[in-house]
Every structure is written in structure tokens, then in C-alpha cells.
Amino acid sequence: RYNAAITSGNDATKTSGIEAAKGDFRSAATSASKAVEMIKAQPAPTDPTAVTRYNNNKLAALTVNAEAHRLFVSKADPSQADAGLAAFKEYIAVEPDAAKKSKAQLDAAQMLLDAGVPDKSYIEYRAILATEPDNADANLGAGLSLFAGGDKTKFQEAANYLQHYVDVAP
């Protein structure tokens, strides 16, 4: 619904479609959070096969929860940025794949920037840059976050990040 709504030429259709999509995003985030809570409420299995199944289900639930919150916060309710960040941090803590973990860190930082909380976004981008100083996306995000913060004393630092982005971008 969201994609159809934002491409609609009719303002009334666009507005009603976006509002309906916001409800869908809220429902998805709520359902995903419930799934995580249900899995956490299960007693820890002891059988090796059951442990593997439990861990896979938990990872899947946390993955969906983080993505649902990203969409909810970015497209529907920026005031839920802290809940979205918590969902990402919980997912990142258990994700074994380094590439997926790195992407999730970038997604979390971008979600915060989209939600209009550039100071928190900058903190997340800086955390990425601490281990990957030449990460082009993190340099771009850090620069945009500082600029979006509106503090003119940080504009030169923002420009430095953006220049480094230009230097390392493919």
C-alpha cells in the first residue's frame, strides 16, 4: 500500500493510502515484537536439534523485528526511534554473520537519521567507523547526521566525513 500511495497522483488517495500503510507498519512492528517475546518466553531446550531450531527461530524473529521497526520508525512514527534502535541492537547481538551485522548497523543508523534524531544517528555511524574507518556509507551518514544536527560548529567535521566518503566511495 505504501508504494502505491506515494506514487499516486491524487492527493486524497495518497493521504489515505499513506495513513493505511502507517497502520500496517505499526501492526507489523507490534506483531514482530510479540513474536520475539513469545520465543523468549519458551523454556530453553536441551536437545541439540531443538536448540538449533530454537536459535534459528529466535534469529528469524529478531531479524523481522528489526526490519519491521525500521520501516515503522522511518515511514510511520519517528517518535519510536528508541524502540527501533533497541530492536536492532538485540538483533545485532545475536547475528553470527559479520556482513549481515554490518548492514544492520548501517540500517539502524539510517533509521535514526530518517527519524530526525541526527545526534543518535551520528553515534551509531561513529561506532561503525571505529572498526571500519573507510566504510563509505558510514562516512556519508556521519557527515549527513552532523549537518542535519544544525550545529554550525560541526559543519567542518561534517564536510570532512563527506570528503572522506567521496575519497573512498566506489
PDB file of N, CA and C in Angstrom, residues 34-127:
ATOM      1  N   LYS A  34       5.840  -9.121  19.399  1.00  0.00           N
ATOM      2  CA  LYS A  34       5.159 -10.223  20.096  1.00  0.00           C
ATOM      3  C   LYS A  34       5.830 -11.556  19.783  1.00  0.00           C
ATOM      4  N   ALA A  35       6.243 -11.743  18.543  1.00  0.00           N
ATOM      5  CA  ALA A  35       6.921 -12.987  18.167  1.00  0.00           C
ATOM      6  C   ALA A  35       8.218 -13.154  18.953  1.00  0.00           C
ATOM      7  N   VAL A  36       8.964 -12.068  19.097  1.00  0.00           N
ATOM      8  CA  VAL A  36      10.213 -12.121  19.866  1.00  0.00           C
ATOM      9  C   VAL A  36       9.912 -12.477  21.317  1.00  0.00           C
ATOM     10  N   GLU A  37       8.914 -11.835  21.881  1.00  0.00           N
ATOM     11  CA  GLU A  37       8.557 -12.118  23.280  1.00  0.00           C
ATOM     12  C   GLU A  37       8.099 -13.565  23.461  1.00  0.00           C
ATOM     13  N   MET A  38       7.361 -14.087  22.501  1.00  0.00           N
ATOM     14  CA  MET A  38       6.903 -15.478  22.590  1.00  0.00           C
ATOM     15  C   MET A  38       8.084 -16.451  22.580  1.00  0.00           C
ATOM     16  N   ILE A  39       9.051 -16.176  21.728  1.00  0.00           N
ATOM     17  CA  ILE A  39      10.219 -17.057  21.654  1.00  0.00           C
ATOM     18  C   ILE A  39      11.029 -16.963  22.943  1.00  0.00           C
ATOM     19  N   LYS A  40      11.181 -15.756  23.463  1.00  0.00           N
ATOM     20  CA  LYS A  40      11.929 -15.589  24.711  1.00  0.00           C
ATOM     21  C   LYS A  40      11.234 -16.288  25.880  1.00  0.00           C
ATOM     22  N   ALA A  41       9.920 -16.360  25.826  1.00  0.00           N
ATOM     23  CA  ALA A  41       9.147 -16.970  26.917  1.00  0.00           C
ATOM     24  C   ALA A  41       9.239 -18.494  26.921  1.00  0.00           C
ATOM     25  N   GLN A  42       9.693 -19.070  25.826  1.00  0.00           N
ATOM     26  CA  GLN A  42       9.812 -20.531  25.755  1.00  0.00           C
ATOM     27  C   GLN A  42      10.947 -21.002  26.660  1.00  0.00           C
ATOM     28  N   PRO A  43      10.773 -22.146  27.295  1.00  0.00           N
ATOM     29  CA  PRO A  43      11.888 -22.690  28.079  1.00  0.00           C
ATOM     30  C   PRO A  43      13.024 -23.093  27.135  1.00  0.00           C
ATOM     31  N   ALA A  44      14.243 -22.893  27.593  1.00  0.00           N
ATOM     32  CA  ALA A  44      15.404 -23.229  26.765  1.00  0.00           C
ATOM     33  C   ALA A  44      15.462 -24.740  26.552  1.00  0.00           C
ATOM     34  N   PRO A  45      15.515 -25.166  25.302  1.00  0.00           N
ATOM     35  CA  PRO A  45      15.572 -26.605  25.025  1.00  0.00           C
ATOM     36  C   PRO A  45      16.948 -27.175  25.368  1.00  0.00           C
ATOM     37  N   THR A  46      16.998 -28.467  25.530  1.00  0.00           N
ATOM     38  CA  THR A  46      18.269 -29.136  25.828  1.00  0.00           C
ATOM     39  C   THR A  46      18.700 -30.075  24.706  1.00  0.00           C
ATOM     40  N   ASP A  47      17.748 -30.586  23.962  1.00  0.00           N
ATOM     41  CA  ASP A  47      18.048 -31.465  22.835  1.00  0.00           C
ATOM     42  C   ASP A  47      18.776 -30.657  21.753  1.00  0.00           C
ATOM     43  N   PRO A  48      19.908 -31.151  21.230  1.00  0.00           N
ATOM     44  CA  PRO A  48      20.672 -30.388  20.236  1.00  0.00           C
ATOM     45  C   PRO A  48      19.848 -29.944  19.019  1.00  0.00           C
ATOM     46  N   THR A  49      18.983 -30.798  18.539  1.00  0.00           N
ATOM     47  CA  THR A  49      18.143 -30.430  17.394  1.00  0.00           C
ATOM     48  C   THR A  49      17.178 -29.320  17.784  1.00  0.00           C
ATOM     49  N   ALA A  50      16.609 -29.429  18.955  1.00  0.00           N
ATOM     50  CA  ALA A  50      15.672 -28.411  19.433  1.00  0.00           C
ATOM     51  C   ALA A  50      16.388 -27.089  19.704  1.00  0.00           C
ATOM     52  N   VAL A  51      17.621 -27.158  20.179  1.00  0.00           N
ATOM     53  CA  VAL A  51      18.405 -25.937  20.418  1.00  0.00           C
ATOM     54  C   VAL A  51      18.652 -25.213  19.099  1.00  0.00           C
ATOM     55  N   THR A  52      19.029 -25.962  18.076  1.00  0.00           N
ATOM     56  CA  THR A  52      19.264 -25.368  16.755  1.00  0.00           C
ATOM     57  C   THR A  52      17.990 -24.726  16.222  1.00  0.00           C
ATOM     58  N   ARG A  53      16.887 -25.429  16.325  1.00  0.00           N
ATOM     59  CA  ARG A  53      15.607 -24.897  15.857  1.00  0.00           C
ATOM     60  C   ARG A  53      15.228 -23.631  16.642  1.00  0.00           C
ATOM     61  N   TYR A  54      15.404 -23.674  17.953  1.00  0.00           N
ATOM     62  CA  TYR A  54      15.103 -22.521  18.808  1.00  0.00           C
ATOM     63  C   TYR A  54      15.956 -21.313  18.406  1.00  0.00           C
ATOM     64  N   ASN A  55      17.256 -21.535  18.246  1.00  0.00           N
ATOM     65  CA  ASN A  55      18.157 -20.435  17.880  1.00  0.00           C
ATOM     66  C   ASN A  55      17.822 -19.868  16.504  1.00  0.00           C
ATOM     67  N   ASN A  56      17.485 -20.732  15.556  1.00  0.00           N
ATOM     68  CA  ASN A  56      17.101 -20.263  14.219  1.00  0.00           C
ATOM     69  C   ASN A  56      15.803 -19.458  14.271  1.00  0.00           C
ATOM     70  N   ASN A  57      14.838 -19.928  15.047  1.00  0.00           N
ATOM     71  CA  ASN A  57      13.573 -19.198  15.189  1.00  0.00           C
ATOM     72  C   ASN A  57      13.789 -17.852  15.871  1.00  0.00           C
ATOM     73  N   LYS A  58      14.640 -17.841  16.873  1.00  0.00           N
ATOM     74  CA  LYS A  58      14.925 -16.587  17.582  1.00  0.00           C
ATOM     75  C   LYS A  58      15.601 -15.589  16.648  1.00  0.00           C
ATOM     76  N   LEU A  59      16.583 -16.058  15.889  1.00  0.00           N
ATOM     77  CA  LEU A  59      17.271 -15.175  14.948  1.00  0.00           C
ATOM     78  C   LEU A  59      16.297 -14.645  13.902  1.00  0.00           C
ATOM     79  N   ALA A  60      15.438 -15.500  13.383  1.00  0.00           N
ATOM     80  CA  ALA A  60      14.454 -15.063  12.384  1.00  0.00           C
ATOM     81  C   ALA A  60      13.509 -14.023  12.981  1.00  0.00           C
ATOM     82  N   ALA A  61      13.041 -14.253  14.191  1.00  0.00           N
ATOM     83  CA  ALA A  61      12.127 -13.307  14.832  1.00  0.00           C
ATOM     84  C   ALA A  61      12.813 -11.964  15.080  1.00  0.00           C
ATOM     85  N   LEU A  62      14.056 -11.994  15.520  1.00  0.00           N
ATOM     86  CA  LEU A  62      14.783 -10.749  15.773  1.00  0.00           C
ATOM     87  C   LEU A  62      15.080 -10.002  14.475  1.00  0.00           C
ATOM     88  N   THR A  63      15.365 -10.745  13.407  1.00  0.00           N
ATOM     89  CA  THR A  63      15.604 -10.131  12.100  1.00  0.00           C
ATOM     90  C   THR A  63      14.355  -9.401  11.617  1.00  0.00           C
ATOM     91  N   VAL A  64      13.230 -10.078  11.672  1.00  0.00           N
ATOM     92  CA  VAL A  64      11.963  -9.482  11.231  1.00  0.00           C
ATOM     93  C   VAL A  64      11.588  -8.309  12.132  1.00  0.00           C
ATOM     94  N   ASN A  65      11.823  -8.439  13.418  1.00  0.00           N
ATOM     95  CA  ASN A  65      11.502  -7.361  14.354  1.00  0.00           C
ATOM     96  C   ASN A  65      12.303  -6.099  14.032  1.00  0.00           C
ATOM     97  N   ALA A  66      13.590  -6.255  13.764  1.00  0.00           N
ATOM     98  CA  ALA A  66      14.423  -5.100  13.430  1.00  0.00           C
ATOM     99  C   ALA A  66      13.936  -4.440  12.137  1.00  0.00           C
ATOM    100  N   GLU A  67      13.656  -5.245  11.125  1.00  0.00           N
ATOM    101  CA  GLU A  67      13.197  -4.689   9.843  1.00  0.00           C
ATOM    102  C   GLU A  67      11.826  -4.036   9.975  1.00  0.00           C
ATOM    103  N   ALA A  68      10.925  -4.659  10.707  1.00  0.00           N
ATOM    104  CA  ALA A  68       9.593  -4.076  10.902  1.00  0.00           C
ATOM    105  C   ALA A  68       9.698  -2.742  11.639  1.00  0.00           C
ATOM    106  N   HIS A  69      10.570  -2.685  12.623  1.00  0.00           N
ATOM    107  CA  HIS A  69      10.752  -1.420  13.346  1.00  0.00           C
ATOM    108  C   HIS A  69      11.427  -0.364  12.466  1.00  0.00           C
ATOM    109  N   ARG A  70      12.339  -0.789  11.609  1.00  0.00           N
ATOM    110  CA  ARG A  70      12.978   0.178  10.699  1.00  0.00           C
ATOM    111  C   ARG A  70      11.923   0.856   9.835  1.00  0.00           C
ATOM    112  N   LEU A  71      11.052   0.059   9.257  1.00  0.00           N
ATOM    113  CA  LEU A  71      10.000   0.621   8.404  1.00  0.00           C
ATOM    114  C   LEU A  71       9.014   1.455   9.212  1.00  0.00           C
ATOM    115  N   PHE A  72       8.629   0.972  10.376  1.00  0.00           N
ATOM    116  CA  PHE A  72       7.681   1.685  11.227  1.00  0.00           C
ATOM    117  C   PHE A  72       8.234   3.049  11.638  1.00  0.00           C
ATOM    118  N   VAL A  73       9.468   3.070  12.091  1.00  0.00           N
ATOM    119  CA  VAL A  73      10.078   4.324  12.544  1.00  0.00           C
ATOM    120  C   VAL A  73      10.330   5.264  11.367  1.00  0.00           C
ATOM    121  N   SER A  74      10.863   4.739  10.273  1.00  0.00           N
ATOM    122  CA  SER A  74      11.214   5.576   9.119  1.00  0.00           C
ATOM    123  C   SER A  74      10.003   6.114   8.373  1.00  0.00           C
ATOM    124  N   LYS A  75       8.952   5.311   8.280  1.00  0.00           N
ATOM    125  CA  LYS A  75       7.814   5.683   7.436  1.00  0.00           C
ATOM    126  C   LYS A  75       6.572   6.110   8.205  1.00  0.00           C
ATOM    127  N   ALA A  76       6.451   5.724   9.480  1.00  0.00           N
ATOM    128  CA  ALA A  76       5.184   5.957  10.170  1.00  0.00           C
ATOM    129  C   ALA A  76       5.304   6.762  11.455  1.00  0.00           C
ATOM    130  N   ASP A  77       6.231   6.421  12.334  1.00  0.00           N
ATOM    131  CA  ASP A  77       6.259   7.050  13.654  1.00  0.00           C
ATOM    132  C   ASP A  77       7.690   7.256  14.148  1.00  0.00           C
ATOM    133  N   PRO A  78       8.302   8.379  13.764  1.00  0.00           N
ATOM    134  CA  PRO A  78       9.678   8.650  14.181  1.00  0.00           C
ATOM    135  C   PRO A  78       9.864   8.726  15.697  1.00  0.00           C
ATOM    136  N   SER A  79       8.786   8.943  16.436  1.00  0.00           N
ATOM    137  CA  SER A  79       8.913   9.027  17.894  1.00  0.00           C
ATOM    138  C   SER A  79       9.286   7.678  18.510  1.00  0.00           C
ATOM    139  N   GLN A  80       9.214   6.615  17.739  1.00  0.00           N
ATOM    140  CA  GLN A  80       9.555   5.277  18.222  1.00  0.00           C
ATOM    141  C   GLN A  80      11.002   4.893  17.891  1.00  0.00           C
ATOM    142  N   ALA A  81      11.842   5.899  17.649  1.00  0.00           N
ATOM    143  CA  ALA A  81      13.233   5.642  17.269  1.00  0.00           C
ATOM    144  C   ALA A  81      13.980   4.818  18.314  1.00  0.00           C
ATOM    145  N   ASP A  82      13.739   5.079  19.586  1.00  0.00           N
ATOM    146  CA  ASP A  82      14.436   4.316  20.627  1.00  0.00           C
ATOM    147  C   ASP A  82      14.039   2.844  20.596  1.00  0.00           C
ATOM    148  N   ALA A  83      12.760   2.570  20.382  1.00  0.00           N
ATOM    149  CA  ALA A  83      12.298   1.180  20.282  1.00  0.00           C
ATOM    150  C   ALA A  83      12.914   0.510  19.055  1.00  0.00           C
ATOM    151  N   GLY A  84      13.003   1.251  17.960  1.00  0.00           N
ATOM    152  CA  GLY A  84      13.626   0.712  16.754  1.00  0.00           C
ATOM    153  C   GLY A  84      15.092   0.397  16.973  1.00  0.00           C
ATOM    154  N   LEU A  85      15.794   1.308  17.640  1.00  0.00           N
ATOM    155  CA  LEU A  85      17.211   1.074  17.913  1.00  0.00           C
ATOM    156  C   LEU A  85      17.390  -0.133  18.832  1.00  0.00           C
ATOM    157  N   ALA A  86      16.526  -0.263  19.821  1.00  0.00           N
ATOM    158  CA  ALA A  86      16.599  -1.417  20.727  1.00  0.00           C
ATOM    159  C   ALA A  86      16.387  -2.722  19.959  1.00  0.00           C
ATOM    160  N   ALA A  87      15.449  -2.717  19.018  1.00  0.00           N
ATOM    161  CA  ALA A  87      15.201  -3.915  18.206  1.00  0.00           C
ATOM    162  C   ALA A  87      16.439  -4.270  17.387  1.00  0.00           C
ATOM    163  N   PHE A  88      17.083  -3.260  16.815  1.00  0.00           N
ATOM    164  CA  PHE A  88      18.297  -3.516  16.035  1.00  0.00           C
ATOM    165  C   PHE A  88      19.428  -4.031  16.916  1.00  0.00           C
ATOM    166  N   LYS A  89      19.615  -3.420  18.066  1.00  0.00           N
ATOM    167  CA  LYS A  89      20.712  -3.838  18.944  1.00  0.00           C
ATOM    168  C   LYS A  89      20.520  -5.280  19.418  1.00  0.00           C
ATOM    169  N   GLU A  90      19.284  -5.647  19.687  1.00  0.00           N
ATOM    170  CA  GLU A  90      19.004  -7.018  20.109  1.00  0.00           C
ATOM    171  C   GLU A  90      19.310  -8.001  18.973  1.00  0.00           C
ATOM    172  N   TYR A  91      18.943  -7.625  17.754  1.00  0.00           N
ATOM    173  CA  TYR A  91      19.236  -8.471  16.595  1.00  0.00           C
ATOM    174  C   TYR A  91      20.745  -8.561  16.349  1.00  0.00           C
ATOM    175  N   ILE A  92      21.413  -7.423  16.355  1.00  0.00           N
ATOM    176  CA  ILE A  92      22.853  -7.383  16.080  1.00  0.00           C
ATOM    177  C   ILE A  92      23.624  -8.233  17.092  1.00  0.00           C
ATOM    178  N   ALA A  93      23.162  -8.260  18.325  1.00  0.00           N
ATOM    179  CA  ALA A  93      23.842  -9.022  19.378  1.00  0.00           C
ATOM    180  C   ALA A  93      23.863 -10.524  19.103  1.00  0.00           C
ATOM    181  N   VAL A  94      22.891 -11.031  18.351  1.00  0.00           N
ATOM    182  CA  VAL A  94      22.844 -12.480  18.108  1.00  0.00           C
ATOM    183  C   VAL A  94      23.159 -12.873  16.666  1.00  0.00           C
ATOM    184  N   GLU A  95      23.260 -11.907  15.764  1.00  0.00           N
ATOM    185  CA  GLU A  95      23.532 -12.224  14.356  1.00  0.00           C
ATOM    186  C   GLU A  95      24.965 -12.731  14.216  1.00  0.00           C
ATOM    187  N   PRO A  96      25.152 -13.979  13.741  1.00  0.00           N
ATOM    188  CA  PRO A  96      26.504 -14.521  13.617  1.00  0.00           C
ATOM    189  C   PRO A  96      27.240 -14.068  12.348  1.00  0.00           C
ATOM    190  N   ASP A  97      26.523 -13.665  11.328  1.00  0.00           N
ATOM    191  CA  ASP A  97      27.114 -13.290  10.041  1.00  0.00           C
ATOM    192  C   ASP A  97      27.605 -11.838  10.105  1.00  0.00           C
ATOM    193  N   ALA A  98      28.905 -11.645   9.947  1.00  0.00           N
ATOM    194  CA  ALA A  98      29.500 -10.312  10.067  1.00  0.00           C
ATOM    195  C   ALA A  98      28.942  -9.331   9.037  1.00  0.00           C
ATOM    196  N   ALA A  99      28.710  -9.785   7.808  1.00  0.00           N
ATOM    197  CA  ALA A  99      28.184  -8.897   6.765  1.00  0.00           C
ATOM    198  C   ALA A  99      26.762  -8.446   7.101  1.00  0.00           C
ATOM    199  N   LYS A 100      25.938  -9.364   7.580  1.00  0.00           N
ATOM    200  CA  LYS A 100      24.567  -9.009   7.960  1.00  0.00           C
ATOM    201  C   LYS A 100      24.564  -8.086   9.174  1.00  0.00           C
ATOM    202  N   LYS A 101      25.479  -8.328  10.088  1.00  0.00           N
ATOM    203  CA  LYS A 101      25.593  -7.488  11.281  1.00  0.00           C
ATOM    204  C   LYS A 101      25.983  -6.061  10.879  1.00  0.00           C
ATOM    205  N   SER A 102      26.934  -5.942   9.963  1.00  0.00           N
ATOM    206  CA  SER A 102      27.374  -4.629   9.489  1.00  0.00           C
ATOM    207  C   SER A 102      26.242  -3.888   8.780  1.00  0.00           C
ATOM    208  N   LYS A 103      25.496  -4.608   7.944  1.00  0.00           N
ATOM    209  CA  LYS A 103      24.359  -3.993   7.255  1.00  0.00           C
ATOM    210  C   LYS A 103      23.309  -3.532   8.261  1.00  0.00           C
ATOM    211  N   ALA A 104      23.068  -4.330   9.282  1.00  0.00           N
ATOM    212  CA  ALA A 104      22.083  -3.963  10.302  1.00  0.00           C
ATOM    213  C   ALA A 104      22.521  -2.715  11.062  1.00  0.00           C
ATOM    214  N   GLN A 105      23.814  -2.586  11.324  1.00  0.00           N
ATOM    215  CA  GLN A 105      24.311  -1.383  11.998  1.00  0.00           C
ATOM    216  C   GLN A 105      24.066  -0.149  11.130  1.00  0.00           C
ATOM    217  N   LEU A 106      24.324  -0.273   9.836  1.00  0.00           N
ATOM    218  CA  LEU A 106      24.065   0.838   8.919  1.00  0.00           C
ATOM    219  C   LEU A 106      22.573   1.143   8.835  1.00  0.00           C
ATOM    220  N   ASP A 107      21.749   0.104   8.773  1.00  0.00           N
ATOM    221  CA  ASP A 107      20.296   0.302   8.708  1.00  0.00           C
ATOM    222  C   ASP A 107      19.777   1.004   9.959  1.00  0.00           C
ATOM    223  N   ALA A 108      20.301   0.631  11.117  1.00  0.00           N
ATOM    224  CA  ALA A 108      19.876   1.260  12.373  1.00  0.00           C
ATOM    225  C   ALA A 108      20.246   2.740  12.380  1.00  0.00           C
ATOM    226  N   ALA A 109      21.460   3.047  11.965  1.00  0.00           N
ATOM    227  CA  ALA A 109      21.898   4.443  11.936  1.00  0.00           C
ATOM    228  C   ALA A 109      21.067   5.256  10.941  1.00  0.00           C
ATOM    229  N   GLN A 110      20.795   4.676   9.773  1.00  0.00           N
ATOM    230  CA  GLN A 110      19.983   5.374   8.770  1.00  0.00           C
ATOM    231  C   GLN A 110      18.555   5.575   9.268  1.00  0.00           C
ATOM    232  N   MET A 111      18.010   4.583   9.956  1.00  0.00           N
ATOM    233  CA  MET A 111      16.664   4.706  10.523  1.00  0.00           C
ATOM    234  C   MET A 111      16.603   5.904  11.472  1.00  0.00           C
ATOM    235  N   LEU A 112      17.631   6.059  12.302  1.00  0.00           N
ATOM    236  CA  LEU A 112      17.663   7.181  13.241  1.00  0.00           C
ATOM    237  C   LEU A 112      17.763   8.511  12.500  1.00  0.00           C
ATOM    238  N   LEU A 113      18.545   8.545  11.443  1.00  0.00           N
ATOM    239  CA  LEU A 113      18.652   9.769  10.646  1.00  0.00           C
ATOM    240  C   LEU A 113      17.319  10.082   9.982  1.00  0.00           C
ATOM    241  N   ASP A 114      16.663   9.067   9.427  1.00  0.00           N
ATOM    242  CA  ASP A 114      15.345   9.247   8.809  1.00  0.00           C
ATOM    243  C   ASP A 114      14.309   9.721   9.826  1.00  0.00           C
ATOM    244  N   ALA A 115      14.461   9.293  11.076  1.00  0.00           N
ATOM    245  CA  ALA A 115      13.511   9.646  12.131  1.00  0.00           C
ATOM    246  C   ALA A 115      13.749  11.048  12.679  1.00  0.00           C
ATOM    247  N   GLY A 116      14.800  11.697  12.223  1.00  0.00           N
ATOM    248  CA  GLY A 116      15.054  13.064  12.669  1.00  0.00           C
ATOM    249  C   GLY A 116      15.797  13.159  13.988  1.00  0.00           C
ATOM    250  N   VAL A 117      16.561  12.129  14.324  1.00  0.00           N
ATOM    251  CA  VAL A 117      17.392  12.178  15.527  1.00  0.00           C
ATOM    252  C   VAL A 117      18.864  12.031  15.113  1.00  0.00           C
ATOM    253  N   PRO A 118      19.398  13.103  14.499  1.00  0.00           N
ATOM    254  CA  PRO A 118      20.745  13.020  13.945  1.00  0.00           C
ATOM    255  C   PRO A 118      21.837  12.792  14.988  1.00  0.00           C
ATOM    256  N   ASP A 119      21.641  13.254  16.223  1.00  0.00           N
ATOM    257  CA  ASP A 119      22.670  13.041  17.241  1.00  0.00           C
ATOM    258  C   ASP A 119      22.842  11.552  17.539  1.00  0.00           C
ATOM    259  N   LYS A 120      21.736  10.836  17.667  1.00  0.00           N
ATOM    260  CA  LYS A 120      21.804   9.389  17.907  1.00  0.00           C
ATOM    261  C   LYS A 120      22.319   8.666  16.669  1.00  0.00           C
ATOM    262  N   SER A 121      21.917   9.152  15.508  1.00  0.00           N
ATOM    263  CA  SER A 121      22.388   8.563  14.259  1.00  0.00           C
ATOM    264  C   SER A 121      23.908   8.698  14.155  1.00  0.00           C
ATOM    265  N   TYR A 122      24.407   9.868  14.485  1.00  0.00           N
ATOM    266  CA  TYR A 122      25.848  10.112  14.434  1.00  0.00           C
ATOM    267  C   TYR A 122      26.601   9.145  15.353  1.00  0.00           C
ATOM    268  N   ILE A 123      26.058   8.907  16.540  1.00  0.00           N
ATOM    269  CA  ILE A 123      26.692   7.974  17.479  1.00  0.00           C
ATOM    270  C   ILE A 123      26.802   6.586  16.851  1.00  0.00           C
ATOM    271  N   GLU A 124      25.745   6.152  16.184  1.00  0.00           N
ATOM    272  CA  GLU A 124      25.759   4.826  15.554  1.00  0.00           C
ATOM    273  C   GLU A 124      26.736   4.776  14.378  1.00  0.00           C
ATOM    274  N   TYR A 125      26.766   5.832  13.579  1.00  0.00           N
ATOM    275  CA  TYR A 125      27.721   5.860  12.466  1.00  0.00           C
ATOM    276  C   TYR A 125      29.161   5.872  12.986  1.00  0.00           C
ATOM    277  N   ARG A 126      29.407   6.618  14.063  1.00  0.00           N
ATOM    278  CA  ARG A 126      30.754   6.660  14.641  1.00  0.00           C
ATOM    279  C   ARG A 126      31.172   5.274  15.145  1.00  0.00           C
ATOM    280  N   ALA A 127      30.224   4.522  15.697  1.00  0.00           N
ATOM    281  CA  ALA A 127      30.535   3.170  16.172  1.00  0.00           C
ATOM    282  C   ALA A 127      30.984   2.287  15.007  1.00  0.00           C
TER     283      ALA A 127
END
